[in-house]
mmCIF file of C-alpha atoms in Angstrom:
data_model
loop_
_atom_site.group_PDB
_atom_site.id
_atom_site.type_symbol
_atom_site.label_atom_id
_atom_site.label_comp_id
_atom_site.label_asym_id
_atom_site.label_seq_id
_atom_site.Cartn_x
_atom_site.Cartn_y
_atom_site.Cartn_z
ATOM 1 C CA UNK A 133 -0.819 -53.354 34.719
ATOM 2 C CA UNK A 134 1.799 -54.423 32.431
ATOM 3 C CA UNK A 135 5.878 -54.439 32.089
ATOM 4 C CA UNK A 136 7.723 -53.539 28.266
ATOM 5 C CA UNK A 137 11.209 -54.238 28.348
ATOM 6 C CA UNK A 138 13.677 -53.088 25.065
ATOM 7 C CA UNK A 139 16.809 -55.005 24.282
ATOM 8 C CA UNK A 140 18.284 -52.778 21.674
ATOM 9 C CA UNK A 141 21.767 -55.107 21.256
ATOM 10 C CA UNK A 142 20.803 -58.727 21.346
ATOM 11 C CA UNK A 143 23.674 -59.910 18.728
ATOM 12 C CA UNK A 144 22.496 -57.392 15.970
ATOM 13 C CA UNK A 145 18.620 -57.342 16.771
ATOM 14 C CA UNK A 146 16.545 -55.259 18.512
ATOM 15 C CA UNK A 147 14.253 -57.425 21.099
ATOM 16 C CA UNK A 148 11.134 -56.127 22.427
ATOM 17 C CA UNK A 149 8.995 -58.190 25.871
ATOM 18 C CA UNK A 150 5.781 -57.122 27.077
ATOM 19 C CA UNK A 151 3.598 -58.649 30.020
ATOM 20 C CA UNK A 152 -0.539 -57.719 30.147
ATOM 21 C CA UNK A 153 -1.544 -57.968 33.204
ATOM 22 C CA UNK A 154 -4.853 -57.085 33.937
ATOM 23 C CA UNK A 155 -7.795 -58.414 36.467
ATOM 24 C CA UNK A 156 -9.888 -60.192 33.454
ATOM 25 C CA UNK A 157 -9.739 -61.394 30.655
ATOM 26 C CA UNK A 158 -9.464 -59.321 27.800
ATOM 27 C CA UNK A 159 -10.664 -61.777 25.270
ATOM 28 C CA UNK A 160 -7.423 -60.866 22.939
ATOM 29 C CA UNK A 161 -6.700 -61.758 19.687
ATOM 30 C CA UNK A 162 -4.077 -61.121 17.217
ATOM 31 C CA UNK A 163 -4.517 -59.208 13.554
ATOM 32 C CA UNK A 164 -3.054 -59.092 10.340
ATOM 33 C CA UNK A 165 -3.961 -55.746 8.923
ATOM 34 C CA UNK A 166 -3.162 -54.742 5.115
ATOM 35 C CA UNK A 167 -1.777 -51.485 4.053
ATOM 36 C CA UNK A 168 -4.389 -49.557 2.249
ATOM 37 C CA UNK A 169 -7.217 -49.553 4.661
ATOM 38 C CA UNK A 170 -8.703 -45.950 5.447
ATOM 39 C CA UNK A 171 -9.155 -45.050 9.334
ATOM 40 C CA UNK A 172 -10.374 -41.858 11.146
ATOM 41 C CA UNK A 173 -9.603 -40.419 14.775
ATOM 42 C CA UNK A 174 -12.871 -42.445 16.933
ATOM 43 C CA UNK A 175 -13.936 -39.219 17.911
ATOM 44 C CA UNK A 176 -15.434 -37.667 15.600
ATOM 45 C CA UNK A 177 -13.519 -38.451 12.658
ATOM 46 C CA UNK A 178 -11.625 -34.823 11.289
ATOM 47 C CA UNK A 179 -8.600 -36.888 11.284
ATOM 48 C CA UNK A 180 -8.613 -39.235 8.661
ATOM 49 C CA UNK A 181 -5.826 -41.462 7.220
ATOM 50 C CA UNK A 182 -4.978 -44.411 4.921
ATOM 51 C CA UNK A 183 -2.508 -46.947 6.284
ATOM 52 C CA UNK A 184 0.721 -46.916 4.660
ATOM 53 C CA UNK A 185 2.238 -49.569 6.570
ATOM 54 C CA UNK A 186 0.637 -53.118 7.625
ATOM 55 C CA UNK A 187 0.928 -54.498 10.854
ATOM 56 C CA UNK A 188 0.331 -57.575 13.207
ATOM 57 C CA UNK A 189 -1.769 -56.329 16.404
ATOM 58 C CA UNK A 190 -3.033 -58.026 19.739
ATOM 59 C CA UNK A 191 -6.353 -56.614 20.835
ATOM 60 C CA UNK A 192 -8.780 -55.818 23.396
ATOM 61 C CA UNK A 193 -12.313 -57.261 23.047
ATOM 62 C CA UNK A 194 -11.346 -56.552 19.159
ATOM 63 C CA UNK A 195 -12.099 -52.938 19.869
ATOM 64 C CA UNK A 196 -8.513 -51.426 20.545
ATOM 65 C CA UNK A 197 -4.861 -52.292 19.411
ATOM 66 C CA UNK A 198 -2.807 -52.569 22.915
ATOM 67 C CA UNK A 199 0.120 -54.061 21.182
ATOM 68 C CA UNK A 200 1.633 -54.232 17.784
ATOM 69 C CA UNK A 201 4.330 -54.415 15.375
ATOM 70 C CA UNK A 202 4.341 -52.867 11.811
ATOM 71 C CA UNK A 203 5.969 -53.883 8.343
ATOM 72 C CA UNK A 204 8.881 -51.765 8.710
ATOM 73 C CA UNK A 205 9.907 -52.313 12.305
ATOM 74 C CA UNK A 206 8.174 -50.418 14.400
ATOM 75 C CA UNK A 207 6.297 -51.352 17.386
ATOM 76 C CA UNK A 208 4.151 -50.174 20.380
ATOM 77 C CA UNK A 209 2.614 -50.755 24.025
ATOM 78 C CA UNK A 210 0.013 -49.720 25.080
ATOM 79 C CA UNK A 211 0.208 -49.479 29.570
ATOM 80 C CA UNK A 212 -1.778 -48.906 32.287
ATOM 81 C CA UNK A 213 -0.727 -45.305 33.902
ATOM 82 C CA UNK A 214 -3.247 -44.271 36.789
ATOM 83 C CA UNK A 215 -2.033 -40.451 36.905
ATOM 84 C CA UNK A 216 -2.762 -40.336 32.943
ATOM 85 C CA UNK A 217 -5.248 -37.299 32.518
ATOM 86 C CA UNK A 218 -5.349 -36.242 28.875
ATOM 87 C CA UNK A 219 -7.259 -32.797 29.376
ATOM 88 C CA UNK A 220 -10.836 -31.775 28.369
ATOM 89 C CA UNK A 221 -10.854 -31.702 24.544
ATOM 90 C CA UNK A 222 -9.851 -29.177 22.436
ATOM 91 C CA UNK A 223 -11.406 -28.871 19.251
ATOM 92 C CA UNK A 224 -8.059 -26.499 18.007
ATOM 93 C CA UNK A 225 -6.230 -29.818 18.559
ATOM 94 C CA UNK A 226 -6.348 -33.027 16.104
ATOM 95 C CA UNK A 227 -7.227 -36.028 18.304
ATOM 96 C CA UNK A 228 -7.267 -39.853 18.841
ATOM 97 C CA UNK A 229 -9.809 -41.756 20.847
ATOM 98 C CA UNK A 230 -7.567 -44.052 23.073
ATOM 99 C CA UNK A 231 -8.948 -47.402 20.913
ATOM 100 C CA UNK A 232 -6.547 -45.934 17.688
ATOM 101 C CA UNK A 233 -4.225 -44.025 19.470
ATOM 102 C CA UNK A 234 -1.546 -46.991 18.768
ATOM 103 C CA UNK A 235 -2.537 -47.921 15.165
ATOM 104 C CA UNK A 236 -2.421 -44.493 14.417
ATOM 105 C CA UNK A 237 1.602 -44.647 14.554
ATOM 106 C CA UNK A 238 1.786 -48.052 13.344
ATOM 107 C CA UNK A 239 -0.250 -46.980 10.207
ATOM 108 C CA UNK A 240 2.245 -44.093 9.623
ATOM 109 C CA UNK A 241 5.050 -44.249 10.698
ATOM 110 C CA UNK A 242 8.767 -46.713 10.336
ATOM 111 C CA UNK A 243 10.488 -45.019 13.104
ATOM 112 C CA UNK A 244 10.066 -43.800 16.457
ATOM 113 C CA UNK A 245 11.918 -40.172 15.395
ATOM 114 C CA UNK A 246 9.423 -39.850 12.826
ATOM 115 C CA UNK A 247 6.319 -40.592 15.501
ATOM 116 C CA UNK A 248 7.832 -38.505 18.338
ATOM 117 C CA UNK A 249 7.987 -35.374 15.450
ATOM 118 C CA UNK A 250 4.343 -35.761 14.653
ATOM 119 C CA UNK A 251 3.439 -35.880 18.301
ATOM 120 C CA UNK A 252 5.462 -32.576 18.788
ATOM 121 C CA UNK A 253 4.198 -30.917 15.676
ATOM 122 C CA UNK A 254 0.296 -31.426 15.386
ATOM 123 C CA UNK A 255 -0.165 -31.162 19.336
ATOM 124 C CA UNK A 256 -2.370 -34.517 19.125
ATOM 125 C CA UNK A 257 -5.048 -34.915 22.403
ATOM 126 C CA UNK A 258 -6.060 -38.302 23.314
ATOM 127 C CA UNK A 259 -9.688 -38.983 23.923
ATOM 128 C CA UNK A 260 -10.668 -41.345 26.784
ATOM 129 C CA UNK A 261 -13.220 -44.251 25.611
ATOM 130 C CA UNK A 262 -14.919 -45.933 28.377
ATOM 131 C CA UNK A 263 -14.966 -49.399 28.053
ATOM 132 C CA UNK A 264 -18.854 -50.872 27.354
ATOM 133 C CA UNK A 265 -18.832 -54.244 28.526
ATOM 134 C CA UNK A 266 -17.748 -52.899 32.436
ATOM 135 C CA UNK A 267 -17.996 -48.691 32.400
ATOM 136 C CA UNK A 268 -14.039 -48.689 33.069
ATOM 137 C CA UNK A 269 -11.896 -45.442 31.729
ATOM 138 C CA UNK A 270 -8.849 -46.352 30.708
ATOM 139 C CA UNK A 271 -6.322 -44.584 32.101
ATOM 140 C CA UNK A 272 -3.130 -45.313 29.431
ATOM 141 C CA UNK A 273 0.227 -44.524 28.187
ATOM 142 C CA UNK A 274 2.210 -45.249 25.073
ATOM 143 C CA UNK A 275 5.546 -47.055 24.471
ATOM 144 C CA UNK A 276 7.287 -46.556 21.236
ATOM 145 C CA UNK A 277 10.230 -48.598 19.963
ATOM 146 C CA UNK A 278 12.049 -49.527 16.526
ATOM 147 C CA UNK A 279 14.383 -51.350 15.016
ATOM 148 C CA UNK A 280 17.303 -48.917 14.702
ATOM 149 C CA UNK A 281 16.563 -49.432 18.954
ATOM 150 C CA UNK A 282 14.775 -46.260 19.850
ATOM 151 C CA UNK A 283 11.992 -45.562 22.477
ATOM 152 C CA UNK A 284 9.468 -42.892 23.337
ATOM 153 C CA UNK A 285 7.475 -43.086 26.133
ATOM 154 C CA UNK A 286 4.456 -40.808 26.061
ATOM 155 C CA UNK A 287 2.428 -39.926 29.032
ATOM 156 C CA UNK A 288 -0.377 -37.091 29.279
ATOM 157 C CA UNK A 289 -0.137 -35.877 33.020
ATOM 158 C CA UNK A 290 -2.758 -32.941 34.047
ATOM 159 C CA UNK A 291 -3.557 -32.416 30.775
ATOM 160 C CA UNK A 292 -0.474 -31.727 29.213
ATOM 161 C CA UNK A 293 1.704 -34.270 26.807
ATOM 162 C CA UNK A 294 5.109 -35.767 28.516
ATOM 163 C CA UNK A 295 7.128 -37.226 26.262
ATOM 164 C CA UNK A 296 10.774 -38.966 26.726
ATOM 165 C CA UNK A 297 12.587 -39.989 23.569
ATOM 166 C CA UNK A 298 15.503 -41.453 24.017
ATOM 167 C CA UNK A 299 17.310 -44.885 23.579
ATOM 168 C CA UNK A 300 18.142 -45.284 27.250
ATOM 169 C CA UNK A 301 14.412 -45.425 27.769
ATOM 170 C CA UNK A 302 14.429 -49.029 27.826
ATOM 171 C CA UNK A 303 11.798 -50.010 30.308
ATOM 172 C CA UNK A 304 8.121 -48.558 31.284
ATOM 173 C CA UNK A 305 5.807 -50.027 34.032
ATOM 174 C CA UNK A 306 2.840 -48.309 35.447
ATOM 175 C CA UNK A 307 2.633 -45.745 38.461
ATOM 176 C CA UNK A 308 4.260 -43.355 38.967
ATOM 177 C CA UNK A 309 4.961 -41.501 36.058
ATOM 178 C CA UNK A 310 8.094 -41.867 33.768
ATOM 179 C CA UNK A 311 10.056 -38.857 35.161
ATOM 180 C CA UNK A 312 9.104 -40.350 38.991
ATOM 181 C CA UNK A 313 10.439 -43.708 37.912
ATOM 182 C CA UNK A 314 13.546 -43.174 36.703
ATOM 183 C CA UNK A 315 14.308 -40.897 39.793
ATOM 184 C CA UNK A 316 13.084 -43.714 42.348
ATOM 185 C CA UNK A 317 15.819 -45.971 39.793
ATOM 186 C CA UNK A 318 18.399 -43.819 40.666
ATOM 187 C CA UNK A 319 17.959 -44.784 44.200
ATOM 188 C CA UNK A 320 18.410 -48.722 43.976
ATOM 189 C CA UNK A 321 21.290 -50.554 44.067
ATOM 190 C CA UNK A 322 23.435 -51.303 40.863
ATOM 191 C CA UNK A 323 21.627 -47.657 39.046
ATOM 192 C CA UNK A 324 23.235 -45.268 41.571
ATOM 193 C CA UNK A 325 21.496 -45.726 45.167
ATOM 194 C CA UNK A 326 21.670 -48.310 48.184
ATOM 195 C CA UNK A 327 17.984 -49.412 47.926
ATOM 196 C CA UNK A 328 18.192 -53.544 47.383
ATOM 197 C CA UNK A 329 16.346 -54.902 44.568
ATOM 198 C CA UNK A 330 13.000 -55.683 45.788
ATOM 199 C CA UNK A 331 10.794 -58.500 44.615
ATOM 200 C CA UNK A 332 7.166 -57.222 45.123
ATOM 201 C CA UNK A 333 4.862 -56.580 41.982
ATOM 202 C CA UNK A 334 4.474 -52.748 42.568
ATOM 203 C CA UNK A 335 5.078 -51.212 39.116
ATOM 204 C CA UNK A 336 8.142 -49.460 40.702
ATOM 205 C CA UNK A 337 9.835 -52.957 41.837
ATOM 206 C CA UNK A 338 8.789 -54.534 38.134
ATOM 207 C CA UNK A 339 10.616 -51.756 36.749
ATOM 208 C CA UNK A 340 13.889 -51.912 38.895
ATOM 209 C CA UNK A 341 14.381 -55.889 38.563
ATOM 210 C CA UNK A 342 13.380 -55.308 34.469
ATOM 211 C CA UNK A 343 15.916 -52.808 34.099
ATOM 212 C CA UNK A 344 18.187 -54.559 36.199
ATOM 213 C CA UNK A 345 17.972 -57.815 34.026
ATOM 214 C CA UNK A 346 17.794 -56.757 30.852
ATOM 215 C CA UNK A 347 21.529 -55.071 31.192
ATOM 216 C CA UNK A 348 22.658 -58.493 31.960
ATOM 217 C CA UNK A 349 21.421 -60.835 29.655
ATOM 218 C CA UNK A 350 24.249 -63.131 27.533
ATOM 219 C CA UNK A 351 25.264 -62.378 24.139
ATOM 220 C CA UNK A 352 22.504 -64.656 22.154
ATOM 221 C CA UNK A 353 23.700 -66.849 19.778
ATOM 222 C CA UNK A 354 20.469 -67.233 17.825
ATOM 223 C CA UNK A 355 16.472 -65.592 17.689
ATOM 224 C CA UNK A 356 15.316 -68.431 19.692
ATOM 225 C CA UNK A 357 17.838 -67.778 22.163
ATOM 226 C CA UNK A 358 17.366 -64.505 22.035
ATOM 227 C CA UNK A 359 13.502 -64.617 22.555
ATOM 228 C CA UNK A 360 14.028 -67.203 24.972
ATOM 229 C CA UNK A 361 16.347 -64.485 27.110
ATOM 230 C CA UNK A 362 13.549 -61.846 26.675
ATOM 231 C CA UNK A 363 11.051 -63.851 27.873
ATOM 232 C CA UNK A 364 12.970 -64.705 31.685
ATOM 233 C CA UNK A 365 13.071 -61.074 31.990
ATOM 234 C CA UNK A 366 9.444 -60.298 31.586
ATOM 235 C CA UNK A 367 8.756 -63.677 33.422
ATOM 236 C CA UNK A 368 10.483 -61.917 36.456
ATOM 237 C CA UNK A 369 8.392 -58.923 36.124
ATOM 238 C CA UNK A 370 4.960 -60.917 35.937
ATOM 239 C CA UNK A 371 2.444 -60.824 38.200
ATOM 240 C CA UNK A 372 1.039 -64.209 39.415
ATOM 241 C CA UNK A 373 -2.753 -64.755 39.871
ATOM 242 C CA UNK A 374 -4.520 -63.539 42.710
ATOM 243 C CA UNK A 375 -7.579 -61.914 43.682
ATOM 244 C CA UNK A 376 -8.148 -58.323 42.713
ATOM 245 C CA UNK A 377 -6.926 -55.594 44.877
ATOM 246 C CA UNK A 378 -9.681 -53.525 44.960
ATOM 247 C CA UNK A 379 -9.143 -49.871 43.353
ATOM 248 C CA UNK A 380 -5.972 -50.667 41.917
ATOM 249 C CA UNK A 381 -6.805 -52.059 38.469
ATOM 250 C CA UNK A 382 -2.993 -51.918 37.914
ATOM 251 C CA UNK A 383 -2.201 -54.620 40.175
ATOM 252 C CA UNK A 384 -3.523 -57.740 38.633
ATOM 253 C CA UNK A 385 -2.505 -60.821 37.421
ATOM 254 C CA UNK A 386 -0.565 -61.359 33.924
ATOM 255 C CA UNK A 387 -3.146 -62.627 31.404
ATOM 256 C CA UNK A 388 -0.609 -62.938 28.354
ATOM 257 C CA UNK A 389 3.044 -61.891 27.200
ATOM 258 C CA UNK A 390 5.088 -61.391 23.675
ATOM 259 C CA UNK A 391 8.219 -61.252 22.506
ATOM 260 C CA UNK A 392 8.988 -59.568 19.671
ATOM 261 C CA UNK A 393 12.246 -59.230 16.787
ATOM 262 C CA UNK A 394 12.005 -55.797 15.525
ATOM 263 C CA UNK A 395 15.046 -56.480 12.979
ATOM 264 C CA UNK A 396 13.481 -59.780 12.243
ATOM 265 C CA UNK A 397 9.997 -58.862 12.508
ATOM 266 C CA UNK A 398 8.757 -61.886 14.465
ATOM 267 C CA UNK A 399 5.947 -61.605 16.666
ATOM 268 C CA UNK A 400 5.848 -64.216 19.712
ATOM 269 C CA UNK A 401 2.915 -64.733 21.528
ATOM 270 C CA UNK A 402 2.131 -66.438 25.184
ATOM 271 C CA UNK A 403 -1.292 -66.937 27.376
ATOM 272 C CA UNK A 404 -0.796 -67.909 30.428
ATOM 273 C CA UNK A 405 -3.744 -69.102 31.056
ATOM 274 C CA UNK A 406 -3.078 -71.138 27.644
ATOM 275 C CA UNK A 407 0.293 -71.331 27.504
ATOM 276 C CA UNK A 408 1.355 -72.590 23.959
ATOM 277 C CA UNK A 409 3.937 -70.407 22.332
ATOM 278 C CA UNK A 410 2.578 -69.231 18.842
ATOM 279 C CA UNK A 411 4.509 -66.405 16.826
ATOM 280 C CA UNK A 412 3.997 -65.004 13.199
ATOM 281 C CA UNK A 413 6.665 -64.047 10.880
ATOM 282 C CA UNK A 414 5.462 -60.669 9.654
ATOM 283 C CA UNK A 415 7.462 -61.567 6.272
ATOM 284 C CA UNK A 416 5.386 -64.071 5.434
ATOM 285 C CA UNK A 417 2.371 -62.074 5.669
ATOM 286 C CA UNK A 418 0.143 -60.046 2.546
ATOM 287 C CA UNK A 419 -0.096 -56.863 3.772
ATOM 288 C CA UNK A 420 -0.864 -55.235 0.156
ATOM 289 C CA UNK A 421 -3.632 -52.826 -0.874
ATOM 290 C CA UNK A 422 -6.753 -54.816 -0.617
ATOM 291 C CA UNK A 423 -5.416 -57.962 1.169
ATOM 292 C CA UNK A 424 -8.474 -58.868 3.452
ATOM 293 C CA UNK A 425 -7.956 -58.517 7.179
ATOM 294 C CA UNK A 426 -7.324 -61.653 8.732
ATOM 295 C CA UNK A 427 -7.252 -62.860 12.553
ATOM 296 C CA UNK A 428 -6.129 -65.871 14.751
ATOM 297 C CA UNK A 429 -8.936 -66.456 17.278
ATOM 298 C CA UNK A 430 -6.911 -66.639 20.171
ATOM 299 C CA UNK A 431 -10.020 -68.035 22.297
ATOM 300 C CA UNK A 432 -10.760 -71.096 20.032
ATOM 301 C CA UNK A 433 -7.167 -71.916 18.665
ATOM 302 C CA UNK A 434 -5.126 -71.227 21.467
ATOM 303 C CA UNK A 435 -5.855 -74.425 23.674
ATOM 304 C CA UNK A 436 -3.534 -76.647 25.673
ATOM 305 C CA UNK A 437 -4.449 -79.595 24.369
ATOM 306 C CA UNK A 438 -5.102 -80.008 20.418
ATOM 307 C CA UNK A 439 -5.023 -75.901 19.926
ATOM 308 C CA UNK A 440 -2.287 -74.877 17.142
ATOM 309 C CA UNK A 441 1.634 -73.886 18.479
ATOM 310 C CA UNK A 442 4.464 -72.700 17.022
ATOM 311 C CA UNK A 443 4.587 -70.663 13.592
ATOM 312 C CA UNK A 444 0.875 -69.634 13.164
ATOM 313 C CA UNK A 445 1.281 -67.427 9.917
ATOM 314 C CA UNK A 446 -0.847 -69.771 7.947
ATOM 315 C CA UNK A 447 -3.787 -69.860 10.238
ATOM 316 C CA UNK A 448 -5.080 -66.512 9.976
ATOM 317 C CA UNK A 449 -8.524 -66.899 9.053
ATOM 318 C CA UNK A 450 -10.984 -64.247 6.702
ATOM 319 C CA UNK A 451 -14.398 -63.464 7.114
ATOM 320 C CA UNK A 452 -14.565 -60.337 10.003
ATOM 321 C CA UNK A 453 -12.812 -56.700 9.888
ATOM 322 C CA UNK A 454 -11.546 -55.115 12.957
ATOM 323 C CA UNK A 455 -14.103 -52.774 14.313
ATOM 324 C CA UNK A 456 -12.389 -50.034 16.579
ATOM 325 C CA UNK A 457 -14.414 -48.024 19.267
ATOM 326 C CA UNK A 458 -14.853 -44.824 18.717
ATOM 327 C CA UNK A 459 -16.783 -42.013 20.489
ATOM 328 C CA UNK A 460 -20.238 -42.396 19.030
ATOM 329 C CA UNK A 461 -20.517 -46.053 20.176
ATOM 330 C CA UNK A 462 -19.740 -45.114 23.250
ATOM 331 C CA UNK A 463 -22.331 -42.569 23.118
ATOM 332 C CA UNK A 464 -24.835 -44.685 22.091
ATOM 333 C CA UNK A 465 -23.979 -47.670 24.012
ATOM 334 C CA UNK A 466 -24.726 -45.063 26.741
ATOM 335 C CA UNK A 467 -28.067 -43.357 25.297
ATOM 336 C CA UNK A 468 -29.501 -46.919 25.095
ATOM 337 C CA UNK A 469 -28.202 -47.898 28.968
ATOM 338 C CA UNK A 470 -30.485 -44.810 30.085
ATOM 339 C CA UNK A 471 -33.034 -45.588 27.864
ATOM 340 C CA UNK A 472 -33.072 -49.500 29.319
ATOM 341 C CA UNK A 473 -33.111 -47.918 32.853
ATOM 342 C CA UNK A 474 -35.867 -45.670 32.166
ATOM 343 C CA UNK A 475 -38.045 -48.304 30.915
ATOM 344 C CA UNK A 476 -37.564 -50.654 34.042
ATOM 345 C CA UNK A 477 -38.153 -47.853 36.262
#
């Protein structure tokens, strides 16, 4: 599930690609949310912030940010990662449910140094959230990039955080786990080894031709251009539709990708199963204390023929706030399922 692909030197700007892939759809939308708005951890809400920065952000089912950009530059990724265990919780620790984990940085932070301190200082734990409408656990990790062009990856393996910060760390997949991947690199052609570059849509193949590509992209003479280059290199690491493999929720089809300008703050968006190109210039957005929260309905808007294209800044619409999951719905959601069962027994 998924490919993010940095391009820290494209004539001046930092460009950012990311592929979903994922074996339905995940009814996403995109979000323009204000600066000012107060947010707690999902779990069971000791953390507690007010968002300092705004930010653009696709979702899932309008329940968790798996994608974003912020105000000032910084972005993140959320990614499949099947060895992700995150440990049983630790009420010592400060924690995130998994639907916040990403706006939590964008909220905060400008830079992926300042991010990668928090995460090192306060010891955070990530909560797992199953997901209501199918009784999936996501099993996640988190990429981090900026426009200075830094990256963090951060993984929780056996219960413990891995994190890699560094501006090398230009391309995550899924399985196996960072420190794997970059060894298994080492071992293909052009990065070290003898191992041809293989064409198969394993996470470990996505991540050799991605890395492989993005070193040899052409000086771009323009954004489009340069958006245009990002988007053949995640292209080449998408996965085409096909049946479900069963037990492998990491090997499905790519539902949607973006391309995003960190130094210009432009946020491109692609279905595939809808393919217009629509982007948002984050410049020309109100992100000010008490500017509503606004979203483009991705499932109405977003059709072939007649559905809107191009700059889509001015068709964020009012009226509904972005309602993350947290811990207790969860609970609930659950609490009524047994109560349902119990009844038709």
């Amino acid at each position: 599930m998924c490919t993010r692909v940095v391009w820290p030197d494209a004539a001046g700007a930092v460009i950012v690609g990311r592929n979903m892939d994922y074996r339905r759809d995940l009814a996403t939308n995109l979000w323009k949310l204000p600066r000012g708005v107060e947010r707690d951890d999902g779990v069971r809400g000791e953390l507690r912030w007010i968002a300092a920065y705004g930010s653009v952000v696709a979702t899932a089912f309008d329940m968790i940010s798996v994608d974003g950009l912020n105000e000032a530059g910084l972005a993140g990724h959320v990614l499949w990662l099947a060895e992700s265990v995150y440990g049983d919780r630790d009420p010592s620790r400060p924690a995130l449910s998994q639907a916040v984990w990403l706006q939590y940085f964008l909220d905060n932070f400008a830079t992926v140094a300042e991010a990668v301190a928090w995460v090192r200082e306060t010891d955070v734990q990530v909560v797992q959230l199953a997901d209501p409408a199918s009784g999936d656990v996501p099993a996640i990790h988190l990429a981090l990039d900026d426009a200075t062009g830094d990256s963090a990856i951060i993984e929780y393996i056996d219960g413990a955080l891995e994190l890699h910060h560094d501006r090398s760390y230009r391309v995550m997949t899924n399985s196996p786990k960072y420190d794997d991947q970059l060894r298994l690199l080492a071992q293909v052609e052009g990065f070290g080894g003898d191992t041809p570059l293989l064409g198969s849509t394993l996470a470990t193949d996505r991540f050799a031709r991605a890395s492989f590509y993005v070193d040899r992209l052409p000086e771009p003479t323009s954004q489009v251009q340069a958006i245009a280059s990002m988007f053949s290199v995640i292209r080449n690491a998408a996965q085409p539709f096909r049946l479900p493999e069963p037990g492998k929720p990491d090997a499905s089809q790519t539902i949607w990708q973006v391309v995003l300008d960190l130094t210009r703050r432009r946020y491109v968006f692609e279905s595939t199963t809808h393919p217009n190109v629509v982007w948002v210039d984050l410049d020309d957005l109100d992100f000010s204390e008490g500017a509503p929260e606004t979203v483009l309905d991705l499932g109405t808007k977003l059709a072939i023929q007649g559905g809107v294209a191009g700059n889509v800044g001015g068709a964020f619409e009012e009226g509904r706030q972005l309602r993350f999951l947290t811990l207790d719905m969860v609970e609930q959601l659950g609490s009524a399922r047994k109560t349902v069962t119990t009844d038709a027994n």
